[in-house]
Coordinates of N, CA, C and O in Angstrom, one line a residue:
X1 N 0.9 -1.2 0.0 CA 0.0 0.0 0.0 C 0.8 1.2 -0.1 O 1.9 1.4 0.7
X2 N 0.7 2.2 -0.8 CA 1.2 3.5 -0.9 C 0.6 4.6 -0.5 O -0.7 4.5 -0.4
X3 N 1.1 5.5 0.2 CA 0.6 6.8 0.6 C 0.5 7.8 -0.4 O 1.7 8.0 -1.0
X4 N -0.6 8.6 -0.6 CA -0.6 9.6 -1.7 C 0.4 10.8 -1.0 O 0.6 11.0 0.0
X5 N 0.9 11.5 -1.9 CA 1.8 12.7 -1.6 C 1.0 13.6 -0.8 O 1.3 14.1 0.1
X6 N -0.2 14.0 -1.3 CA -1.2 14.9 -0.8 C -2.4 14.3 -0.1 O -3.2 13.9 -0.9
X7 N -2.4 14.0 1.2 CA -3.5 13.2 1.7 C -4.9 13.8 1.8 O -5.9 13.3 2.2
X8 N -5.0 15.1 1.4 CA -6.0 16.0 1.4 C -6.4 16.4 2.9 O -5.4 16.8 3.5
X9 N -7.5 16.1 3.6 CA -7.8 16.7 4.7 C -8.9 15.7 5.3 O -9.5 15.0 4.7
X10 N -8.9 15.8 6.6 CA -9.8 15.0 7.5 C -10.8 16.0 8.1 O -10.5 17.2 8.4
X11 N -12.1 15.6 8.2 CA -13.1 16.5 8.8 C -13.9 17.3 7.8 O -13.7 17.1 6.7
X12 N -14.8 18.0 8.2 CA -15.8 18.8 7.4 C -15.0 20.0 6.9 O -14.3 20.8 7.8
X13 N -15.2 20.2 5.6 CA -14.5 21.5 4.9 C -15.5 22.6 4.8 O -16.5 22.4 4.0
X14 N -15.5 23.6 5.6 CA -16.4 24.7 5.4 C -16.2 25.4 3.8 O -15.2 25.4 3.3
X15 N -17.4 26.0 3.4 CA -17.3 26.7 2.2 C -16.5 28.1 2.5 O -16.8 28.7 3.5
X16 N -15.5 28.4 1.6 CA -14.8 29.7 2.0 C -15.4 30.7 1.0 O -15.3 30.6 -0.3
X17 N -15.9 31.9 1.5 CA -16.6 32.9 1.0 C -16.1 34.2 1.7 O -16.1 34.2 2.9
X18 N -16.1 35.3 0.9 CA -16.0 36.6 1.7 C -17.3 37.0 2.4 O -18.3 36.6 1.8
X19 N -17.1 37.8 3.3 CA -18.4 38.4 4.0 C -18.3 39.8 3.5 O -17.4 40.6 4.1
X20 N -19.3 40.4 2.7 CA -19.3 41.6 2.1 C -20.1 42.5 3.1 O -21.3 42.4 3.2
X21 N -19.4 43.5 3.7 CA -20.2 44.4 4.4 C -20.1 46.0 3.7 O -18.9 46.5 3.4
X22 N -21.2 46.7 3.7 CA -21.2 48.0 3.1 C -21.6 49.0 3.9 O -22.4 48.8 4.9
X23 N -20.6 50.1 4.1 CA -20.7 51.0 5.1 C -21.9 51.7 4.9 O -22.5 52.2 3.9
X24 N -22.6 51.8 6.1 CA -24.1 52.5 6.2 C -25.1 51.5 6.0 O -26.3 52.0 6.1
X25 N -24.9 50.3 5.6 CA -25.9 49.4 5.4 C -25.9 48.2 6.5 O -25.1 47.8 7.0
X26 N -27.2 47.7 6.7 CA -27.4 46.4 7.5 C -26.8 45.4 7.0 O -26.8 45.2 5.7
X27 N -26.6 44.4 7.6 CA -26.2 43.0 7.2 C -27.5 42.1 7.2 O -28.2 41.9 8.3
X28 N -28.1 41.9 5.9 CA -29.3 41.1 5.8 C -29.0 39.7 5.1 O -28.5 40.1 3.9
X29 N -29.3 38.7 5.7 CA -29.0 37.6 4.9 C -30.0 36.3 5.3 O -30.4 36.3 6.4
X30 N -30.3 35.6 4.4 CA -31.0 34.4 4.6 C -30.4 33.1 3.9 O -30.0 33.3 2.8
X31 N -30.2 32.2 4.7 CA -29.7 30.9 4.2 C -30.7 29.8 4.5 O -31.4 29.9 5.4
X32 N -30.6 28.8 3.6 CA -31.5 27.6 3.7 C -30.8 26.4 3.7 O -29.8 26.3 2.9
X33 N -31.3 25.3 4.4 CA -30.5 24.1 4.2 C -30.8 23.5 2.9 O -31.9 23.7 2.3
X34 N -29.9 22.7 2.3 CA -30.0 22.2 0.9 C -30.6 20.7 1.0 O -30.6 20.0 2.1
X35 N -31.0 20.5 -0.2 CA -31.3 19.0 -0.3 C -32.7 18.8 0.2 O -33.3 17.4 0.5
X36 N -33.5 19.8 0.6 CA -35.0 19.7 0.9 C -35.2 19.1 2.4 O -36.2 18.8 2.8
X37 N -33.9 19.3 3.2 CA -34.1 18.9 4.5 C -34.5 20.1 5.3 O -34.4 21.3 4.9
X38 N -34.9 20.0 6.5 CA -35.0 21.2 7.5 C -34.1 21.1 8.5 O -33.4 20.1 8.8
X39 N -34.0 22.3 9.1 CA -33.3 22.4 10.5 C -33.9 21.7 11.6 O -35.2 22.1 11.7
X40 N -33.4 20.8 12.3 CA -34.0 20.3 13.5 C -34.4 21.4 14.6 O -33.7 22.3 14.4
X41 N -35.5 21.2 15.3 CA -35.8 22.2 16.3 C -34.6 22.2 17.2 O -33.9 21.2 17.6
X42 N -34.2 23.4 17.7 CA -33.1 23.6 18.5 C -31.9 23.9 18.0 O -30.7 24.1 18.5
X43 N -31.7 23.9 16.5 CA -30.6 24.2 15.8 C -30.1 25.7 16.0 O -31.0 26.5 16.0
X44 N -28.8 26.0 16.1 CA -28.4 27.4 16.2 C -27.3 27.6 15.2 O -26.7 26.8 14.7
X45 N -27.5 28.8 14.6 CA -26.6 29.2 13.6 C -25.9 30.7 13.9 O -26.8 31.4 14.2
X46 N -24.6 30.9 14.0 CA -24.0 32.1 14.4 C -22.9 32.5 13.4 O -22.1 31.6 13.1
X47 N -22.5 33.8 13.4 CA -21.4 34.3 12.6 C -20.6 34.8 13.8 O -20.9 35.8 14.4
X48 N -19.3 34.3 13.9 CA -18.4 34.7 14.9 C -17.4 35.5 14.0 O -16.8 35.1 13.2
X49 N -17.0 36.7 14.7 CA -16.1 37.7 14.0 C -14.8 38.0 14.7 O -15.0 38.1 16.0
X50 N -13.8 38.0 14.2 CA -12.5 38.4 14.8 C -11.7 39.5 14.0 O -12.0 39.6 12.8
X51 N -11.1 40.4 14.7 CA -10.2 41.4 14.2 C -9.1 40.9 13.4 O -8.7 39.7 13.6
X52 N -8.5 41.7 12.4 CA -7.3 41.2 11.6 C -6.1 40.8 12.8 O -5.3 39.8 12.4
X53 N -6.1 41.3 14.0 CA -5.3 40.7 14.9 C -5.7 39.5 15.8 O -5.0 39.1 16.5
X54 N -7.0 39.1 15.4 CA -7.3 37.8 16.1 C -8.3 38.0 17.2 O -8.7 37.2 17.8
X55 N -8.6 39.4 17.7 CA -9.3 39.8 19.0 C -10.9 39.5 18.4 O -11.2 39.8 17.4
X56 N -11.6 39.0 19.4 CA -13.0 38.8 19.2 C -13.7 40.1 19.0 O -13.5 41.0 19.7
X57 N -14.5 40.0 17.9 CA -15.6 41.2 17.7 C -16.9 40.9 18.0 O -17.7 41.7 17.7
X58 N -17.1 39.9 18.4 CA -18.4 39.3 18.8 C -19.1 38.3 17.9 O -18.4 37.8 17.1
X59 N -20.3 38.1 18.1 CA -21.1 37.1 17.4 C -22.4 37.6 17.1 O -23.1 38.2 17.7
X60 N -23.0 37.1 15.9 CA -24.2 37.5 15.4 C -25.0 36.3 15.2 O -24.9 35.5 14.2
X61 N -25.8 35.9 16.3 CA -26.8 34.8 16.1 C -27.9 35.0 15.1 O -28.3 36.2 14.8
X62 N -28.2 33.9 14.4 CA -29.4 34.0 13.4 C -30.6 33.7 14.1 O -30.6 33.0 15.2
X63 N -31.6 34.2 13.5 CA -33.0 33.6 13.9 C -33.3 32.4 13.1 O -33.2 32.6 11.8
X64 N -33.4 31.2 13.7 CA -33.5 30.0 13.0 C -34.9 29.4 12.9 O -35.5 29.2 14.2
X65 N -35.5 29.0 11.9 CA -36.6 28.2 11.8 C -36.3 26.9 11.1 O -35.2 26.6 10.9
X66 N -37.3 26.0 10.9 CA -37.1 24.8 10.3 C -36.5 24.9 8.9 O -35.9 23.9 8.5
X67 N -36.9 26.1 8.3 CA -36.5 26.2 6.8 C -35.5 27.1 6.5 O -34.9 27.3 5.4
X68 N -35.1 28.0 7.6 CA -34.0 29.1 7.1 C -33.4 29.6 8.5 O -33.9 29.5 9.6
X69 N -32.2 30.3 8.2 CA -31.6 31.1 9.2 C -31.4 32.4 8.6 O -30.9 32.7 7.6
X70 N -31.9 33.4 9.5 CA -31.7 34.9 9.0 C -31.1 35.9 9.9 O -31.1 35.6 11.0
X71 N -30.4 36.8 9.4 CA -29.9 37.9 10.0 C -30.3 39.1 9.5 O -30.7 39.5 8.4
X72 N -30.4 40.2 10.6 CA -30.7 41.5 10.3 C -30.0 42.2 11.2 O -30.4 42.6 12.2
X73 N -28.7 42.6 10.9 CA -27.7 43.3 11.8 C -27.6 44.6 11.3 O -27.3 44.9 10.3
X74 N -27.9 45.6 12.4 CA -27.9 47.0 12.1 C -26.6 47.5 11.6 O -25.5 47.0 11.9
X75 N -26.9 48.6 10.9 CA -25.4 49.2 10.3 C -24.5 49.6 11.2 O -23.2 49.4 11.1
X76 N -24.8 50.2 12.3 CA -24.1 50.6 13.4 C -23.1 49.5 13.8 O -21.9 49.8 14.1
X77 N -23.7 48.3 14.0 CA -22.8 47.2 14.3 C -22.0 46.8 13.1 O -20.9 46.4 13.5
X78 N -22.6 46.7 12.2 CA -21.6 46.3 10.9 C -20.5 47.3 10.6 O -19.4 46.8 10.3
X79 N -20.8 48.5 10.8 CA -19.7 49.5 10.5 C -18.5 49.4 11.3 O -17.5 49.9 11.0
X80 N -18.7 48.8 12.5 CA -17.5 48.7 13.5 C -16.8 47.5 13.2 O -15.7 47.4 13.7
X81 N -17.1 46.7 12.1 CA -16.1 45.5 11.7 C -15.2 46.1 10.7 O -15.7 46.4 9.7
X82 N -13.9 45.9 10.9 CA -13.0 46.5 9.9 C -12.7 45.4 8.8 O -12.9 44.2 9.1
X83 N -12.3 46.0 7.6 CA -11.8 45.3 6.6 C -10.7 44.3 6.9 O -10.1 44.6 8.0
X84 N -10.8 43.1 6.4 CA -9.6 42.1 6.7 C -9.8 41.5 8.0 O -8.9 40.7 8.5
X85 N -11.0 41.6 8.7 CA -11.4 40.7 9.8 C -11.8 39.4 9.2 O -11.7 39.3 8.0
X86 N -12.0 38.6 10.0 CA -12.1 37.1 9.7 C -13.7 36.9 10.3 O -14.1 37.3 11.3
X87 N -14.3 35.7 9.6 CA -15.5 35.3 10.2 C -15.6 33.9 10.0 O -15.1 33.2 9.3
X88 N -16.6 33.3 10.9 CA -16.7 31.9 10.7 C -18.2 31.6 11.1 O -18.8 32.3 12.0
X89 N -18.9 31.0 10.3 CA -20.4 30.7 10.5 C -20.5 29.3 10.9 O -20.2 28.3 10.4
X90 N -20.9 29.1 12.3 CA -21.0 27.9 12.9 C -22.7 27.5 13.0 O -23.5 28.2 13.5
X91 N -22.9 26.2 12.6 CA -24.2 25.7 12.8 C -24.0 24.5 13.9 O -23.2 23.6 13.7
X92 N -24.9 24.4 14.9 CA -25.0 23.6 15.9 C -26.3 22.8 15.8 O -27.4 23.4 16.2
X93 N -26.3 21.4 15.7 CA -27.3 20.6 15.6 C -27.6 20.1 17.1 O -26.6 19.6 17.6
X94 N -28.7 20.0 17.5 CA -29.2 19.5 18.9 C -29.1 18.0 19.0 O -30.1 17.3 19.4
X95 N -27.8 17.4 18.9 CA -28.0 15.9 18.9 C -27.6 15.6 20.4 O -27.4 16.5 21.1
X96 N -27.5 14.3 20.7 CA -27.3 13.9 22.1 C -26.1 14.7 22.7 O -26.0 15.0 23.9
X97 N -25.1 14.7 21.9 CA -23.9 15.6 22.3 C -23.8 16.7 21.1 O -23.6 16.4 19.9
X98 N -24.2 17.9 21.4 CA -24.4 18.8 20.1 C -23.3 18.8 19.3 O -22.1 18.7 19.6
X99 N -23.7 18.9 17.9 CA -22.6 18.8 16.8 C -22.6 20.1 16.2 O -23.5 20.5 15.7
X100 N -21.3 20.5 16.2 CA -21.1 22.0 15.5 C -20.2 21.8 14.3 O -19.3 21.1 14.4
X101 N -20.7 22.5 13.2 CA -19.9 22.5 11.9 C -19.7 23.9 11.6 O -20.3 24.7 11.8
X102 N -18.4 24.1 10.9 CA -18.1 25.3 10.3 C -18.8 25.4 9.0 O -18.2 24.6 8.3
X103 N -19.9 26.1 8.9 CA -20.4 26.0 7.6 C -19.8 26.9 6.5 O -19.7 26.4 5.3
X104 N -19.5 28.2 6.8 CA -18.7 29.2 6.0 C -17.6 29.8 6.7 O -17.8 29.9 7.9
X105 N -16.6 30.2 6.2 CA -15.6 31.0 6.8 C -14.7 31.8 5.8 O -14.9 31.7 4.5
X106 N -14.2 32.9 6.1 CA -13.4 33.8 5.3 C -13.2 35.1 5.8 O -13.3 35.5 7.0
X107 N -12.7 36.0 4.9 CA -12.5 37.4 5.2 C -13.6 38.2 5.1 O -14.7 38.1 4.2
X108 N -13.5 39.4 5.8 CA -14.6 40.5 5.7 C -13.9 41.6 4.6 O -12.9 42.0 4.8
X109 N -14.7 41.9 3.7 CA -14.4 42.8 2.9 C -15.4 44.0 2.9 O -16.7 43.9 3.3
X110 N -14.9 45.2 2.7 CA -15.9 46.4 3.0 C -16.0 47.2 1.5 O -15.1 47.2 0.7
X111 N -17.1 47.6 1.5 CA -17.5 48.6 0.4 C -18.1 49.7 0.9 O -18.6 49.9 1.8

């Protein structure tokens, strides 16, 4: 048996996308689970933000229903997030031991 040169990765791989914030505008976003499945009752989804230096800038929890997760974060909160900050969107399913996935992650870009 031979080992490949690049073994890839283990674990769940989040989607890497920038989070675009526009100065003076609220962050309004809706996401839905794919494949016709629903979020189980008790599912949580949040966006955790860190500054370019790695300091925590807080968390934006979504309002979660069985069919979607939504955010409406006011512009005053969004405007405080500097360019080149990082975010990670975590979804936690209410299993017997809660299971958390990094769904999206990436850089914050400003316009």
